[in-house]
Amino acid sequence: MASHLRQRKDKCPKRVIKTILIILLILAAIATVVFFVLNKDSFIPERETMSVTIEETPAEYVEETIPESLPIIKVEQTESESVSEPETEPVPEYKPEITLTFAGDILFDPNYAIMASMLQRGGDITTSFDEGLMEIMTGSDLFMLNNEFPYSDRGEPLPEKQFTFRAKPEYVTKLLDIGVDIVGLANNHLNDHGQDAMLDTFDILDSAGIPYVGAGRNIEEANKPYYIELEGVKIAFVAATQIERLNNPDTVAATETSPGVFRCLDPTGFIDSIKEAKENSDFVVAFVHWGTEGTEKTDWYQDEQAPLYAGAGADLIIGDHPHVLQKIDIVEGVPCIYSLGNYLFNSSSLDTCLVQATIDTESKTLKSFRFIPAYQSGCKTKKLDGSEKERVIRYMRSLSDSVEIDDEGYLYLSKS
């Protein structure tokens, strides 16, 4: 018994020692873990894409918890690490309506008063219009007028023609300065300096990025509609002239092989062009050079042909050539102004206008038609307001007995 007890006593010190060693090892492991946790920043290697700048910081700016001997470390983000916002496409603004604006005859020939006066003012065409007209012209979705001359340095004036016009090629940019988007060339002055000047005109307008209708290098170009899509509405423009009313006019008709204008004294071809445009678009503008110069009364050609153009599919009929205002009418449901008058054409003092048609983008139909009174005088044109505006609207009412025109120039159907 005593021998057994002695053996147990001999084993006790060894167990105690073993237990103590285990405890020490555990404490050492814990200390090591704590050390690494507290000093982990010192063991993280630098990334290749990070640049490190060390700056010695004055002691007065170092917090008490940081020893004075330690530097401040700034980490600067490189371009490769910068977070960029994803680029988003701008959402196009939805427009519930489109505005089409029309003006009558213009002239840039430096041998005549309009251009001569403009050049005396430095050649800036915007000085020829007041702020009200400039705002309308440049603010429209599409602005069209009658370009009553060729652009060229070539050619000779046609013999025995009383008035012949030609503008320098560089003057074409004046159209852009006033917001013109498309011009009509179907008129009786495009050929004033012959075929070379006419061909130059096509090239110059093409170079300026200005579309044209009513003339071309051949009949296929001359009678071709011009199409443009705005806000999902496809609009077509066609133009033709019946002036001069001669079997052998100075302003030659385009043929399959030669340049010229699109003539409509016989309306058959123009009717076909309108029908083609209607089949391929939502809204058709027929721009017609017709009527008798210097009179406010329409002639039988105009009265006879307007219903034909409306019946062929025109949604709007815009007329020019008489150099004065003529009536507004509703022809088979289609608004028609028979003459816009001069817009910036000569030194005469006379009433003129802009016409603005608004298209509803949802229904793709005409929403409104507005006559905007203006006045050409002293080789400038201005928008009319107040009593002068009222005077011109009263005058248009007196010419237009089949429609109602309100005080702001908006058109309403009175009787058909």
Coordinates of C-alpha atoms in Angstrom, one line a residue:
M1 CA 0.0 0.0 0.0
A2 CA 2.8 2.4 0.9
S3 CA 4.6 1.5 -2.3
H4 CA 1.5 2.4 -4.4
L5 CA 1.1 5.7 -2.7
R6 CA 4.7 6.6 -3.3
Q7 CA 4.3 6.0 -7.0
R8 CA 1.3 8.4 -7.3
K9 CA 3.3 11.1 -5.4
D10 CA 6.2 10.7 -7.9
K11 CA 3.8 11.3 -10.8
C12 CA 2.2 14.5 -9.5
P13 CA 5.0 16.9 -10.1
K14 CA 5.3 15.8 -13.7
R15 CA 1.6 16.5 -14.4
V16 CA 1.9 20.0 -12.8
I17 CA 4.9 20.8 -15.0
K18 CA 3.1 19.6 -18.1
T19 CA 0.0 21.6 -17.3
I20 CA 2.1 24.8 -16.8
L21 CA 3.8 24.3 -20.1
I22 CA 0.5 23.9 -21.9
I23 CA -0.8 27.1 -20.3
L24 CA 2.4 29.0 -21.3
L25 CA 2.1 27.9 -24.9
I26 CA -1.5 29.0 -25.1
L27 CA -0.6 32.4 -23.6
A28 CA 2.2 32.7 -26.1
A29 CA -0.1 32.0 -29.0
I30 CA -2.6 34.5 -27.8
A31 CA 0.1 37.1 -27.4
T32 CA 1.3 36.4 -31.0
V33 CA -2.3 36.9 -32.3
V34 CA -2.8 40.1 -30.4
F35 CA 0.6 41.4 -31.7
F36 CA -0.3 40.8 -35.3
V37 CA -3.8 42.3 -34.9
L38 CA -2.4 45.4 -33.3
N39 CA 0.4 45.8 -35.9
K40 CA -1.4 44.5 -39.0
D41 CA -0.8 47.7 -41.1
S42 CA 2.9 47.1 -40.8
F43 CA 2.6 43.7 -42.5
I44 CA 0.5 44.7 -45.5
P45 CA 2.6 45.1 -48.6
E46 CA 2.2 48.1 -50.9
R47 CA -0.1 47.6 -53.9
E48 CA 1.5 48.3 -57.3
T49 CA -1.3 50.6 -58.3
M50 CA -1.0 52.8 -55.2
S51 CA 1.4 55.8 -54.9
V52 CA 2.6 56.7 -51.4
T53 CA 3.7 60.2 -50.4
I54 CA 5.5 60.7 -47.1
E55 CA 5.5 64.1 -45.7
E56 CA 7.1 65.3 -42.5
T57 CA 4.4 66.9 -40.5
P58 CA 5.2 69.6 -37.9
A59 CA 4.8 68.5 -34.3
E60 CA 2.1 71.0 -33.5
Y61 CA -0.2 69.4 -36.0
V62 CA 0.3 65.8 -34.8
E63 CA -2.2 64.4 -32.3
E64 CA -0.8 63.4 -28.9
T65 CA -1.5 59.8 -29.6
I66 CA 1.0 59.8 -32.5
P67 CA 4.7 59.9 -31.6
E68 CA 6.6 62.9 -33.0
S69 CA 9.1 60.6 -34.8
L70 CA 6.5 58.9 -36.9
P71 CA 5.7 60.4 -40.4
I72 CA 2.2 60.9 -41.7
I73 CA 1.4 58.6 -44.6
K74 CA -0.9 59.9 -47.4
V75 CA -2.3 57.4 -49.8
E76 CA -3.2 58.9 -53.2
Q77 CA -5.6 57.1 -55.5
T78 CA -4.3 56.5 -59.0
E79 CA -6.3 56.9 -62.2
S80 CA -6.7 53.2 -62.5
E81 CA -8.5 53.1 -59.2
S82 CA -10.8 56.1 -59.7
V83 CA -14.4 55.3 -59.7
S84 CA -16.2 56.9 -62.7
E85 CA -19.9 57.5 -63.0
P86 CA -21.4 55.5 -65.9
E87 CA -22.2 57.7 -68.9
T88 CA -25.8 58.0 -69.6
E89 CA -27.4 59.0 -72.9
P90 CA -29.3 62.2 -72.7
V91 CA -33.0 61.6 -73.0
P92 CA -34.4 63.6 -76.0
E93 CA -37.1 66.1 -75.0
Y94 CA -40.5 65.1 -76.3
K95 CA -42.2 67.9 -78.3
P96 CA -46.0 67.7 -78.7
E97 CA -45.9 69.9 -81.8
I98 CA -43.8 71.0 -84.7
T99 CA -43.7 74.5 -86.1
L100 CA -43.2 75.1 -89.8
T101 CA -42.6 78.8 -90.8
F102 CA -42.8 80.3 -94.3
A103 CA -41.7 83.6 -95.8
G104 CA -42.1 85.0 -99.3
D105 CA -39.5 86.5 -101.7
I106 CA -36.0 87.4 -100.9
L107 CA -33.2 89.0 -103.0
F108 CA -29.4 89.0 -102.4
D109 CA -28.3 90.7 -105.7
P110 CA -25.8 93.4 -104.8
N111 CA -26.9 95.6 -107.7
Y112 CA -30.3 96.1 -106.1
A113 CA -31.3 98.0 -103.0
I114 CA -31.8 95.2 -100.4
M115 CA -28.3 93.8 -100.7
A116 CA -26.6 97.2 -101.3
S117 CA -28.2 98.5 -98.1
M118 CA -27.1 95.4 -96.2
L119 CA -23.5 95.8 -97.4
Q120 CA -23.5 99.4 -96.2
R121 CA -24.4 98.0 -92.8
G122 CA -21.5 95.6 -92.9
G123 CA -23.2 92.8 -94.7
D124 CA -24.9 91.2 -91.6
I125 CA -28.3 90.0 -92.7
T126 CA -29.6 89.9 -89.1
T127 CA -29.6 93.7 -89.2
S128 CA -32.3 93.5 -91.8
F129 CA -34.8 92.1 -89.4
D130 CA -36.0 93.1 -85.9
E131 CA -35.7 90.8 -82.9
G132 CA -39.3 89.6 -83.1
L133 CA -38.9 88.2 -86.6
M134 CA -35.4 86.8 -85.8
E135 CA -36.8 84.9 -82.8
I136 CA -39.6 83.3 -84.9
M137 CA -37.3 82.4 -87.8
T138 CA -34.5 80.9 -85.8
G139 CA -36.9 79.3 -83.2
S140 CA -39.0 77.4 -85.7
D141 CA -38.4 73.7 -86.3
L142 CA -38.3 74.3 -90.0
F143 CA -38.1 77.6 -91.9
M144 CA -38.7 77.9 -95.7
L145 CA -38.7 80.8 -98.1
N146 CA -38.6 81.6 -101.9
N147 CA -35.0 82.0 -103.1
E148 CA -35.7 84.3 -106.1
F149 CA -32.3 84.3 -107.8
P150 CA -29.2 82.1 -108.7
Y151 CA -25.9 82.0 -106.8
S152 CA -23.0 82.2 -109.2
D153 CA -20.1 84.3 -110.6
R154 CA -20.8 82.9 -114.1
G155 CA -23.2 83.6 -116.9
E156 CA -24.7 86.7 -118.6
P157 CA -28.1 88.2 -118.0
L158 CA -30.8 87.0 -120.4
P159 CA -31.3 89.5 -123.2
E160 CA -34.5 91.5 -123.3
K161 CA -35.5 90.4 -119.8
Q162 CA -36.3 93.5 -117.7
F163 CA -35.1 92.3 -114.3
T164 CA -32.3 89.8 -113.9
F165 CA -30.9 88.7 -110.6
R166 CA -27.7 87.0 -109.4
A167 CA -26.1 86.7 -106.0
K168 CA -22.4 86.0 -105.1
P169 CA -21.8 82.4 -104.0
E170 CA -20.7 83.4 -100.6
Y171 CA -24.0 85.1 -99.8
V172 CA -25.6 81.7 -99.4
T173 CA -24.5 81.6 -95.8
K174 CA -26.9 84.5 -95.1
L175 CA -29.7 82.0 -95.3
L176 CA -28.2 80.0 -92.5
D177 CA -27.8 83.2 -90.5
I178 CA -31.5 83.7 -90.3
G179 CA -32.4 80.1 -89.7
V180 CA -33.5 78.9 -93.2
D181 CA -33.8 75.2 -93.5
I182 CA -35.1 74.7 -97.0
V183 CA -35.7 77.0 -100.0
G184 CA -38.0 76.9 -103.0
L185 CA -36.3 77.4 -106.4
A186 CA -39.4 77.0 -108.6
N187 CA -39.6 80.7 -109.7
N188 CA -39.1 82.8 -112.8
H189 CA -35.6 84.2 -111.9
L190 CA -33.5 81.0 -111.3
N191 CA -32.4 81.0 -115.0
D192 CA -31.7 84.8 -115.2
H193 CA -28.0 84.2 -116.0
G194 CA -28.3 81.0 -117.9
Q195 CA -27.7 77.3 -117.4
D196 CA -24.2 77.6 -115.8
A197 CA -25.4 79.9 -113.1
M198 CA -28.4 77.7 -112.4
L199 CA -26.1 74.6 -112.1
D200 CA -23.8 76.6 -109.8
T201 CA -26.8 77.4 -107.6
F202 CA -27.6 73.7 -107.0
D203 CA -23.9 73.0 -106.1
I204 CA -23.7 76.0 -103.8
L205 CA -26.8 75.1 -101.9
D206 CA -25.7 71.5 -101.6
S207 CA -22.3 72.6 -100.3
A208 CA -24.1 74.8 -97.7
G209 CA -26.3 71.9 -96.6
I210 CA -29.5 73.7 -97.6
P211 CA -32.1 71.5 -99.3
Y212 CA -34.2 72.9 -102.2
V213 CA -37.3 71.9 -104.1
G214 CA -38.8 72.9 -107.5
A215 CA -35.7 72.8 -109.6
G216 CA -32.9 70.4 -110.5
R217 CA -30.2 69.1 -112.8
N218 CA -33.0 67.2 -114.6
I219 CA -36.7 66.6 -114.3
E220 CA -36.2 63.7 -111.8
E221 CA -34.5 66.1 -109.4
A222 CA -36.8 69.0 -110.1
N223 CA -40.1 67.2 -109.3
K224 CA -38.7 65.1 -106.5
P225 CA -40.2 65.7 -103.0
Y226 CA -37.9 66.5 -100.2
Y227 CA -38.6 64.5 -97.0
I228 CA -37.6 65.3 -93.4
E229 CA -38.7 63.5 -90.2
L230 CA -39.3 65.6 -87.1
E231 CA -40.5 64.1 -83.8
G232 CA -41.7 61.0 -85.6
V233 CA -43.6 63.0 -88.2
K234 CA -42.5 62.6 -91.8
I235 CA -43.0 65.8 -93.7
A236 CA -42.7 66.2 -97.5
F237 CA -42.1 69.4 -99.5
V238 CA -42.9 69.8 -103.2
A239 CA -42.6 73.0 -105.3
A240 CA -43.5 74.1 -108.8
T241 CA -44.0 77.3 -110.9
Q242 CA -46.4 78.3 -113.6
I243 CA -44.5 81.6 -114.3
E244 CA -43.8 82.7 -116.9
R245 CA -47.1 81.7 -118.6
L246 CA -45.6 81.3 -122.0
N247 CA -45.0 78.5 -124.4
N248 CA -41.3 79.4 -124.5
P249 CA -40.6 80.9 -121.0
D250 CA -37.3 82.5 -120.0
T251 CA -37.2 80.2 -117.0
V252 CA -36.8 76.8 -118.8
A253 CA -38.4 73.6 -117.6
A254 CA -36.2 70.8 -116.5
T255 CA -36.1 67.8 -118.8
E256 CA -34.7 64.3 -118.6
T257 CA -31.3 65.6 -119.8
S258 CA -31.2 69.3 -118.9
P259 CA -31.6 71.5 -115.8
G260 CA -34.5 73.7 -115.1
V261 CA -37.5 74.3 -112.9
F262 CA -40.5 72.2 -112.3
R263 CA -43.4 73.8 -114.2
C264 CA -47.1 73.5 -113.4
L265 CA -48.9 75.7 -115.9
D266 CA -50.2 72.3 -116.8
P267 CA -50.8 70.9 -113.3
T268 CA -50.7 67.2 -114.2
G269 CA -47.0 66.7 -113.2
F270 CA -47.3 68.6 -110.0
I271 CA -50.4 66.7 -109.0
D272 CA -48.5 63.4 -109.5
S273 CA -45.6 64.8 -107.4
I274 CA -48.0 65.7 -104.6
K275 CA -49.6 62.2 -104.7
E276 CA -46.2 60.6 -104.5
A277 CA -45.3 62.7 -101.5
K278 CA -48.5 61.8 -99.8
E279 CA -47.9 58.1 -100.3
N280 CA -44.5 58.4 -98.6
S281 CA -45.1 60.9 -95.8
D282 CA -47.5 62.0 -93.0
F283 CA -47.8 65.7 -94.0
V284 CA -47.4 67.4 -97.5
V285 CA -46.5 71.1 -98.1
A286 CA -47.2 72.3 -101.7
F287 CA -45.1 75.5 -102.4
V288 CA -46.4 77.2 -105.6
H289 CA -45.1 80.1 -107.6
W290 CA -48.2 81.5 -109.3
G291 CA -50.6 84.5 -109.6
T292 CA -50.4 87.9 -111.1
E293 CA -47.8 90.4 -109.9
G294 CA -48.9 93.5 -108.0
T295 CA -52.5 92.5 -107.4
E296 CA -54.2 91.3 -104.2
K297 CA -56.8 89.4 -106.2
T298 CA -56.2 85.8 -107.2
D299 CA -56.5 84.8 -110.8
W300 CA -58.4 81.9 -112.4
Y301 CA -55.3 79.7 -112.6
Q302 CA -54.9 79.9 -108.8
D303 CA -58.6 79.4 -108.1
E304 CA -58.7 76.4 -110.5
Q305 CA -55.5 74.7 -109.4
A306 CA -55.7 75.0 -105.6
P307 CA -58.5 72.4 -105.3
L308 CA -56.6 70.1 -107.5
Y309 CA -53.5 70.2 -105.2
A310 CA -55.7 69.8 -102.1
G311 CA -57.4 66.8 -103.7
A312 CA -54.1 65.2 -104.6
G313 CA -53.0 65.1 -101.0
A314 CA -51.5 68.5 -100.0
D315 CA -52.0 69.3 -96.3
L316 CA -50.9 72.9 -96.7
I317 CA -50.6 75.2 -99.8
I318 CA -48.2 78.1 -99.7
G319 CA -48.1 80.5 -102.6
D320 CA -45.8 83.3 -103.7
H321 CA -44.8 85.5 -106.8
P322 CA -47.3 88.4 -106.8
H323 CA -45.0 90.4 -104.4
V324 CA -48.1 91.4 -102.4
L325 CA -50.3 89.7 -99.9
Q326 CA -53.2 87.7 -101.2
K327 CA -56.1 85.9 -99.4
I328 CA -56.1 83.0 -97.1
D329 CA -58.6 80.3 -97.8
I330 CA -59.7 76.8 -96.8
V331 CA -59.7 74.6 -99.9
E332 CA -61.3 71.2 -99.5
G333 CA -60.2 71.3 -95.8
V334 CA -56.7 72.5 -96.6
P335 CA -55.4 75.9 -95.5
C336 CA -54.0 78.0 -98.4
I337 CA -52.4 81.4 -98.5
Y338 CA -52.2 82.4 -102.1
S339 CA -49.3 84.9 -101.8
L340 CA -46.9 85.6 -98.9
G341 CA -45.8 88.8 -100.6
N342 CA -42.2 90.2 -100.5
Y343 CA -40.3 89.4 -97.4
L344 CA -36.9 91.1 -98.0
F345 CA -37.0 91.9 -101.7
N346 CA -36.8 95.6 -102.5
S347 CA -36.9 99.1 -101.0
S348 CA -40.7 99.4 -101.3
S349 CA -42.8 99.9 -98.1
L350 CA -45.5 97.3 -98.0
D351 CA -47.2 94.8 -95.8
T352 CA -45.9 91.3 -95.6
C353 CA -45.9 88.3 -93.2
L354 CA -44.7 85.1 -91.9
V355 CA -47.0 82.1 -91.9
Q356 CA -46.6 79.5 -89.2
A357 CA -48.2 76.0 -89.3
T358 CA -48.2 73.8 -86.2
I359 CA -48.4 70.0 -86.6
D360 CA -49.5 67.9 -83.7
T361 CA -46.9 65.1 -83.3
E362 CA -49.4 62.5 -82.0
S363 CA -52.1 62.8 -84.6
K364 CA -49.6 64.1 -87.3
T365 CA -52.2 66.6 -88.5
L366 CA -52.4 70.3 -88.7
K367 CA -53.0 71.8 -85.3
S368 CA -53.0 75.5 -86.1
F369 CA -52.3 78.0 -88.9
R370 CA -51.2 81.5 -88.0
F371 CA -50.7 84.7 -90.1
I372 CA -48.0 86.9 -88.5
P373 CA -48.1 90.5 -89.8
A374 CA -44.9 92.2 -90.8
Y375 CA -43.7 95.3 -92.7
Q376 CA -41.0 95.8 -95.3
S377 CA -39.6 99.3 -95.5
G378 CA -36.2 101.0 -95.9
C379 CA -34.7 97.6 -97.0
K380 CA -35.6 96.1 -93.6
T381 CA -38.5 94.0 -92.4
K382 CA -40.0 94.1 -88.9
K383 CA -42.7 92.2 -87.0
L384 CA -45.9 94.3 -86.4
D385 CA -47.6 94.8 -83.1
G386 CA -50.3 97.0 -81.7
S387 CA -52.4 99.0 -84.0
E388 CA -50.3 98.2 -87.1
K389 CA -50.8 94.5 -86.5
E390 CA -54.5 95.0 -86.1
R391 CA -54.6 97.0 -89.3
V392 CA -52.9 94.2 -91.4
I393 CA -55.1 91.5 -89.8
R394 CA -58.2 93.6 -90.7
Y395 CA -56.9 93.9 -94.3
M396 CA -56.4 90.1 -94.5
R397 CA -59.9 89.5 -93.2
S398 CA -61.2 91.8 -96.0
L399 CA -59.5 89.6 -98.6
S400 CA -60.4 86.3 -97.0
D401 CA -64.1 86.1 -96.8
S402 CA -64.3 82.3 -96.4
V403 CA -62.3 82.1 -93.2
E404 CA -62.2 83.7 -89.8
I405 CA -58.9 85.1 -88.5
D406 CA -58.7 86.0 -84.8
D407 CA -56.9 89.0 -83.3
E408 CA -53.6 87.0 -83.1
G409 CA -53.7 85.9 -86.7
Y410 CA -54.9 82.3 -86.1
L411 CA -57.2 80.9 -88.7
Y412 CA -60.6 79.3 -88.2
L413 CA -62.9 77.9 -90.8
S414 CA -66.0 80.0 -91.4
K415 CA -67.6 78.3 -94.4
S416 CA -66.4 75.9 -97.0

